[in-house]
Coordinates of C-alpha atoms and ligand atoms in Angstrom, one line a residue:
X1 CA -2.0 -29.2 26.9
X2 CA -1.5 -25.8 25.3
X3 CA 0.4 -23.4 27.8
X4 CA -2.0 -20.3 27.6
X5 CA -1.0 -16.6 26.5
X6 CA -0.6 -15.4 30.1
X7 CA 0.9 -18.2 31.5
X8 CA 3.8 -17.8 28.6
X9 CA 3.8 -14.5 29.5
X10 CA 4.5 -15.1 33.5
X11 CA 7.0 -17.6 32.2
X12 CA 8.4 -14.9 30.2
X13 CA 8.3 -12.6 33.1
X14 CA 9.7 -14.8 36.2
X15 CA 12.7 -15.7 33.7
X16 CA 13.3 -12.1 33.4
X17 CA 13.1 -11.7 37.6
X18 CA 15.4 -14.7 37.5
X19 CA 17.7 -13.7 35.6
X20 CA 17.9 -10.4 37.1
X21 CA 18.2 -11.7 40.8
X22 CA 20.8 -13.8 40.1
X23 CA 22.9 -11.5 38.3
X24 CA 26.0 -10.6 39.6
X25 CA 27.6 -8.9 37.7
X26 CA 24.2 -5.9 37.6
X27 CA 23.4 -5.0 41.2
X28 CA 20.2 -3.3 39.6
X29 CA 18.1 -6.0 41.6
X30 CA 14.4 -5.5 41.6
X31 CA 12.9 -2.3 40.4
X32 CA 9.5 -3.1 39.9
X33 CA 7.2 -4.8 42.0
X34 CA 4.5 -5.2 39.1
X35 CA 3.5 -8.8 37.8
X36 CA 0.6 -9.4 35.3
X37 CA -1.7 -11.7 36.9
X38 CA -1.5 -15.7 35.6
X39 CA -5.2 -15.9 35.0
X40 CA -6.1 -15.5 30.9
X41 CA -7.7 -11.8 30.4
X42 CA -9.8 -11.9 26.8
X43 CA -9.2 -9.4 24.3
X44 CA -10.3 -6.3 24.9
X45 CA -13.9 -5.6 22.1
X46 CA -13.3 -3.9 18.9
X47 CA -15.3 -0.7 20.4
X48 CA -12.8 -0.2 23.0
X49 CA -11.5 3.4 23.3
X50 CA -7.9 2.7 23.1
X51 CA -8.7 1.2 19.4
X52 CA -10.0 4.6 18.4
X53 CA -9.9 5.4 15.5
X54 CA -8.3 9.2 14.9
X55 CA -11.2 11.9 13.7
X56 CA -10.5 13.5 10.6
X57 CA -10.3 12.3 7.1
X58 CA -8.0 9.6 5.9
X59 CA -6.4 10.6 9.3
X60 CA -2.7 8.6 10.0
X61 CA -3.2 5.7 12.5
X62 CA -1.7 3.3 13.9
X63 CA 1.6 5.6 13.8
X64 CA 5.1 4.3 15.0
X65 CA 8.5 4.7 15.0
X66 CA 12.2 2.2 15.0
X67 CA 15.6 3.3 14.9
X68 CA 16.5 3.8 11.4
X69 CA 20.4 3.1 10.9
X70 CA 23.1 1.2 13.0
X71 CA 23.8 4.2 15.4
X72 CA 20.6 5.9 16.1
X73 CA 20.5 8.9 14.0
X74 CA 17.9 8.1 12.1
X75 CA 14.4 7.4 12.6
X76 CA 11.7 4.9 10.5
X77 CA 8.6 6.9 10.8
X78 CA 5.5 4.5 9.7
X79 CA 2.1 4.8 9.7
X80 CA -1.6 3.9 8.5
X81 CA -3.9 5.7 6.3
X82 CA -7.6 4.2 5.8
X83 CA -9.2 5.8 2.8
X84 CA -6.4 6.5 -0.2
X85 CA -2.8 6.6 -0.1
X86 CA -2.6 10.4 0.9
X87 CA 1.0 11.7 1.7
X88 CA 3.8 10.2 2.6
X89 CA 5.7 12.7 3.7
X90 CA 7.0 13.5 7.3
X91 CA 7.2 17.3 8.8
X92 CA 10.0 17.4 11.3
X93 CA 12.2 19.6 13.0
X94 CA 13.5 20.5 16.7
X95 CA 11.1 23.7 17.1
X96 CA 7.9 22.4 18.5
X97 CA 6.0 25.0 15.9
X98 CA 8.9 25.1 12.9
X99 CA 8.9 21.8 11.3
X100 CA 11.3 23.2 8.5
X101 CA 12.8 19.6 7.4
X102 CA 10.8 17.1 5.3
X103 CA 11.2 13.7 4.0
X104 CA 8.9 11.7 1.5
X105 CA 8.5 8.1 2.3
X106 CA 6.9 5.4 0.3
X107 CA 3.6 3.5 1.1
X108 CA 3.0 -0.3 0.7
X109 CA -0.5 -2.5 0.4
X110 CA -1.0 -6.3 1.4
X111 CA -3.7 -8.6 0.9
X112 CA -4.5 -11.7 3.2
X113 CA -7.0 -13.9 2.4
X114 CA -9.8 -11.8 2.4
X115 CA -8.5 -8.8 4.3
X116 CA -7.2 -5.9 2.5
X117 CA -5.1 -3.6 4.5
X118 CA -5.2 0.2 4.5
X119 CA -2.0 2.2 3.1
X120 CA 1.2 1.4 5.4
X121 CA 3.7 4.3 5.1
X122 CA 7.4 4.0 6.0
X123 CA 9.5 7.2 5.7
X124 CA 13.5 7.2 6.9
X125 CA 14.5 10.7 8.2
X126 CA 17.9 10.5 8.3
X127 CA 21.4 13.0 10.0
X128 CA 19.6 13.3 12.9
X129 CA 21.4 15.1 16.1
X130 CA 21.9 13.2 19.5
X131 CA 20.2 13.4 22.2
X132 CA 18.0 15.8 20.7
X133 CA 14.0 16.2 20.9
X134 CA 12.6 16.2 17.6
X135 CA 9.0 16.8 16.6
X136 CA 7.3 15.4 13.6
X137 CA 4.1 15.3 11.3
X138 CA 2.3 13.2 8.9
X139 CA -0.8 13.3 7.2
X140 CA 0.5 16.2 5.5
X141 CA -2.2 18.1 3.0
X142 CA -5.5 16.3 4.8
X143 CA -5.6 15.4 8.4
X144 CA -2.6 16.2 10.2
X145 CA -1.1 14.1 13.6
X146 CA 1.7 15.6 15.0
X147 CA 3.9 14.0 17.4
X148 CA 7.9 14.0 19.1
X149 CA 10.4 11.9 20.4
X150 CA 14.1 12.0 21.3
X151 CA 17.3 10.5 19.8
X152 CA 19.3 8.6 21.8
X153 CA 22.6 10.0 22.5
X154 CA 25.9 9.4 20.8
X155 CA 26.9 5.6 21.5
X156 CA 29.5 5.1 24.0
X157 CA 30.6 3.1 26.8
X158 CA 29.9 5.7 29.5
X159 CA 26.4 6.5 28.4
X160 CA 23.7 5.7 30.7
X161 CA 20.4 4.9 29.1
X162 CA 16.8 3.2 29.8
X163 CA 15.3 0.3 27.9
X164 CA 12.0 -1.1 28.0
X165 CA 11.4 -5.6 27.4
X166 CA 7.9 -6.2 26.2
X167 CA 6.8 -9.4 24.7
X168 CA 3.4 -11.0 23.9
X169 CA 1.7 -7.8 25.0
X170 CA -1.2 -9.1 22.7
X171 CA -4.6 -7.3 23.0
X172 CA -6.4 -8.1 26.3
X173 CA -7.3 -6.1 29.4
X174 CA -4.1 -7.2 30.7
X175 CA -2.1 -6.2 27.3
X176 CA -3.4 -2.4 28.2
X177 CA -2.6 -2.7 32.1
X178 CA 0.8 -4.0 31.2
X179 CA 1.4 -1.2 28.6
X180 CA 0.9 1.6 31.0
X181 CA 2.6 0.0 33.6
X182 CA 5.3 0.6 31.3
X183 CA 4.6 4.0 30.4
X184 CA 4.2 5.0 33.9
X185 CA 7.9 4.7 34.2
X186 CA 9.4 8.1 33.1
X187 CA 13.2 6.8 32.8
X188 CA 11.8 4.1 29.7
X189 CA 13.1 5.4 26.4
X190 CA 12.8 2.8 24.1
X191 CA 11.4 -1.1 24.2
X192 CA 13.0 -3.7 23.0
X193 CA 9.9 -6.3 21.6
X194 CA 11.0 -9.9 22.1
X195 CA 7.9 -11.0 19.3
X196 CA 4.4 -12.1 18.9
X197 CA 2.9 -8.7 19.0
X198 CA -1.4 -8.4 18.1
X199 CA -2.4 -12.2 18.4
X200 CA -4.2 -11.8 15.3
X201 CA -3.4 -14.9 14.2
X202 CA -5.5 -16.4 16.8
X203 CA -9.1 -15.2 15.2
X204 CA -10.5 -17.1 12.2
X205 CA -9.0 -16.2 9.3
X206 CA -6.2 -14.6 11.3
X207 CA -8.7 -11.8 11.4
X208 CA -6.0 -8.6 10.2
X209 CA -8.2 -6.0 11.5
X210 CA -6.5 -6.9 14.5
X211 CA -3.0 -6.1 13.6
X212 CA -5.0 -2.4 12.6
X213 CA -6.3 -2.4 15.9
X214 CA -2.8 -3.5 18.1
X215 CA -1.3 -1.0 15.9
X216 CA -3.6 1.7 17.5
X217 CA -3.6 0.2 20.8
X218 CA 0.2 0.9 21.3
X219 CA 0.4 4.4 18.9
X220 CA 0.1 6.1 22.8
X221 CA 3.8 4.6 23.4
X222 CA 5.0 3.5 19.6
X223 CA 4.5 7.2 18.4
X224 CA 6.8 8.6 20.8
X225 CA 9.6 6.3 21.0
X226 CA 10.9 3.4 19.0
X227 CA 10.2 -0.1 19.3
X228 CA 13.3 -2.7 18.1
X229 CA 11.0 -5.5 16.5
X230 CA 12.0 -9.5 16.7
X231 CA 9.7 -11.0 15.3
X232 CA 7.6 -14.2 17.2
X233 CA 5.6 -17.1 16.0
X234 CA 2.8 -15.0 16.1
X235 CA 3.9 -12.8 13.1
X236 CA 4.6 -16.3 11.0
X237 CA 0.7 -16.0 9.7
X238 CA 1.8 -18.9 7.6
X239 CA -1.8 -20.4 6.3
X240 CA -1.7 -22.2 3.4
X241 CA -5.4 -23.3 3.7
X242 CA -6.1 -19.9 3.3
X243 CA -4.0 -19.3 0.4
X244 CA -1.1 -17.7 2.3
X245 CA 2.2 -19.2 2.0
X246 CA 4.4 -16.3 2.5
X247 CA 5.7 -16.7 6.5
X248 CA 5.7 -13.0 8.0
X249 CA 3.7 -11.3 5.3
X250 CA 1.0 -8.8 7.9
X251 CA 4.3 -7.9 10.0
X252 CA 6.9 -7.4 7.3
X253 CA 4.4 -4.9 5.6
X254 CA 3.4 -3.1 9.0
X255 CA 7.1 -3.3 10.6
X256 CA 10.2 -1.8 9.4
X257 CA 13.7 -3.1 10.4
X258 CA 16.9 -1.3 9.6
X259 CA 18.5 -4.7 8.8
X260 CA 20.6 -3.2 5.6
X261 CA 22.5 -0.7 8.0
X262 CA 24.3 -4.0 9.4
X263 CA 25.0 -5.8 6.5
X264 CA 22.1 -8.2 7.2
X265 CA 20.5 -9.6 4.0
X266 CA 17.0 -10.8 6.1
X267 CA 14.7 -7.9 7.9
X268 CA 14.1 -10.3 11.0
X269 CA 18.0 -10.6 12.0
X270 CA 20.1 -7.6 12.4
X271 CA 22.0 -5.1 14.3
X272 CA 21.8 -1.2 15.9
X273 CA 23.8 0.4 18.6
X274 CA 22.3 2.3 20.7
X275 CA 24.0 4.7 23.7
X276 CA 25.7 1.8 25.5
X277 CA 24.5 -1.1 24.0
X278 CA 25.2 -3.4 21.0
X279 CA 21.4 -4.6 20.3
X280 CA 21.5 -8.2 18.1
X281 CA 18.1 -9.4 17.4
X282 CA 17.9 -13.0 15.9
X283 CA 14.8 -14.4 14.2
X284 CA 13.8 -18.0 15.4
X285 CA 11.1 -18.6 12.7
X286 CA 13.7 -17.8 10.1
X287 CA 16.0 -20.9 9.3
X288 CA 19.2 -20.5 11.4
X289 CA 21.1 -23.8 10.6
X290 CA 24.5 -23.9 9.6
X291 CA 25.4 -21.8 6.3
X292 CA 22.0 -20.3 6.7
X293 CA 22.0 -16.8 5.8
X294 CA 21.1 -15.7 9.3
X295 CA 23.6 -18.4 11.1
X296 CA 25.9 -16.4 8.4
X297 CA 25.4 -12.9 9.3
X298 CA 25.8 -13.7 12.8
X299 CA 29.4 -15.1 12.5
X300 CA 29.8 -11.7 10.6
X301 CA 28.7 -9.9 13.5
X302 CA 29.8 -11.4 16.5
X303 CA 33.1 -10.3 15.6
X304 CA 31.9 -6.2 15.4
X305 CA 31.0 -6.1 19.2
X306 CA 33.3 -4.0 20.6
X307 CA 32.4 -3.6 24.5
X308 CA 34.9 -1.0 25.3
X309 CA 32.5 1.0 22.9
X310 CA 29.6 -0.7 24.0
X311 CA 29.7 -2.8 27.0
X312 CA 26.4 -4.3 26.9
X313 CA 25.6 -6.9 24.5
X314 CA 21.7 -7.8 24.7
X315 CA 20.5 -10.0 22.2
X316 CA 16.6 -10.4 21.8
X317 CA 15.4 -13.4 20.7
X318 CA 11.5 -14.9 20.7
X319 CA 12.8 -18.0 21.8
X320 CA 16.1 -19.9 22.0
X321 CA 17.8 -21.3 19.2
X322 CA 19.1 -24.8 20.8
X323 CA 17.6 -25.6 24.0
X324 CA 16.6 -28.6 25.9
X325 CA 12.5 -27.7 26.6
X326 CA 10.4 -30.3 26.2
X327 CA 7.2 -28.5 26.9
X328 CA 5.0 -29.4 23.4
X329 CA 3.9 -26.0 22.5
X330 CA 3.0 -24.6 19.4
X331 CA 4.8 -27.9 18.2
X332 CA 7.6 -26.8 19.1
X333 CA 9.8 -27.8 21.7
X334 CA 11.7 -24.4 22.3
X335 CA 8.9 -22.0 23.2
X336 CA 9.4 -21.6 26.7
X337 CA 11.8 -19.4 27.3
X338 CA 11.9 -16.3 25.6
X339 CA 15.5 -14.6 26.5
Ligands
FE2_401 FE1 5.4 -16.9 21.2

């Protein structure tokens, strides 16, 4: 029997609890109260308002942002136009009403199986001040968004700073009461996604409208601060009877990593610092045996942590490399446990 979305996602969250309570070494303890409920929620219909669609012409959707380099002074800016490529430039500055830098990015296209996808735009602002608010722009020459967020500060060992964990949020009822939960905690300043992100894999076809629509779903909180992205099992949409045999294609068009910036020669494993932490993220769905290039980097890595710089080490991870599980899910034995 099949372990259901919720239930891996109370597994997911009780770990979490777990692993907080019986910390030591953190005397954080518990700061939330909030748990998403174990029964199944279904996806929330296509008409919903948080999948609207942005008024205006060939207006940007779907619009988020990751860091963009190993330290956190630069920004991936992406986003989604509908009807023709448009611009790809980003507006940006720190005067609310002066955006008096600009950066042209490039745009990208996928098919899958019968799906086309609209024009996916990834633009690197770079030499970016700490700890600065910055506001930004795109749809430049047709329908403009604008939007802000705020660099992290400087890394270093005395810096305090705020991170979100989201995983399998999905697109359910309880996807959207989970996400504001989040947001209704002002000290959150970035999240760190442990995989499996829309689900789309789970309609016929692996329906991609849905990635579109997860993409809009989360623009409230992805617009305005970045998201690190490990990727799940639910971004493999692997599906040869369809004709796709490329593993990750959907999320490795729609989701940027910085994975160059730390010498990593994969987009699903690599490195960024950010304030007081040294982030690793580690792909399980990419191979990871012995002489692998990801088993490779790592050894390369390991080595760079420097905790007087940044004491924290978190390392995020869909779900563990070597494990003793024996729960048959997905096929796999290691699903479990996601941390
Ligand atoms: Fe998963």
């Amino acid at each position: 029997m099949e372990l259901s979305k919720n239930m891996r996602n109370s597994i997911f969250l009780i770990l979490l609890a777990s692993l907080v309570l019986s910390s030591t070494r953190c005397k954080g303890g518990v700061t939330s109260t909030y748990r998403r409920r174990l029964e199944a929620s279904v996806d929330m219909p296509l008409d919903s308002d948080v999948f609207r669609v942005p008024a205006g012409y060939n207006a940007p959707q779907q619009v988020h942002i990751t860091q963009g380099d190993v330290d956190g002074n630069a920004v991936i800016v992406s986003w989604v136009t509908p009807d023709e490529p448009g611009s790809s430039v980003v507006l940006y500055g720190t005067s609310k009403h002066n955006l008096d830098k600009m950066k042209t990015g490039k745009h990208t296209q996928y098919k899958y199986y019968n799906y086309t996808s609209g024009f996916i735009h990834h633009c690197t602002i770079r030499h970016l001040k700490f700890d600065t608010k910055y506001y930004y722009a795109v749809g430049i020459g047709q329908t403009v968004r604008k939007f802000w967020f705020k660099t992290p500060p400087e890394v270093g060992p005395d810096v305090p700073y705020t991170f979100g964990i989201i995983g399998d949020l999905g697109q359910t009822y309880d996807s959207n009461t989970t996400l504001s939960h989040y947001e209704s905690n002002p000290k959150a300043e970035t999240v760190l996604y442990v995989g499996d992100l829309s689900y789309a894999d789970n309609y016929p076809d692996h329906d991609n409208n849905r990635w579109d629509s997860w993409a809009r779903f989360v623009e409230r909180s992805t617009a305005y601060q970045p998201w690190i992205w490990a990727a799940g099992n639910h971004e493999l949409d692997f599906e040869p009877s369809l004709g796709e045999k490329e593993p990750f294609k959907p999320f490795k068009h729609r989701y940027q990593t910085p994975y160059r910036a730390s010498d990593s020669t994969g987009p699903f494993w690599y490195s960024v610092k950010r304030a007081s932490a040294h982030i690793i993220v580690l792909s399980t769905y990419s191979a990871y045996g012995k002489y692998t290039p990801q088993y490779r980097w790592l050894e390369e890595e390991l080595p760079k942590v420097n905790r007087s710089e940044t004491p924290w080490l978190i390392v995020l991870v869909h779900s563990p490399w070597y494990n003793s599980n024996t729960l048959p899910l997905h096929g796999r034995r290691d699903h479990a446990c996601h941390v």
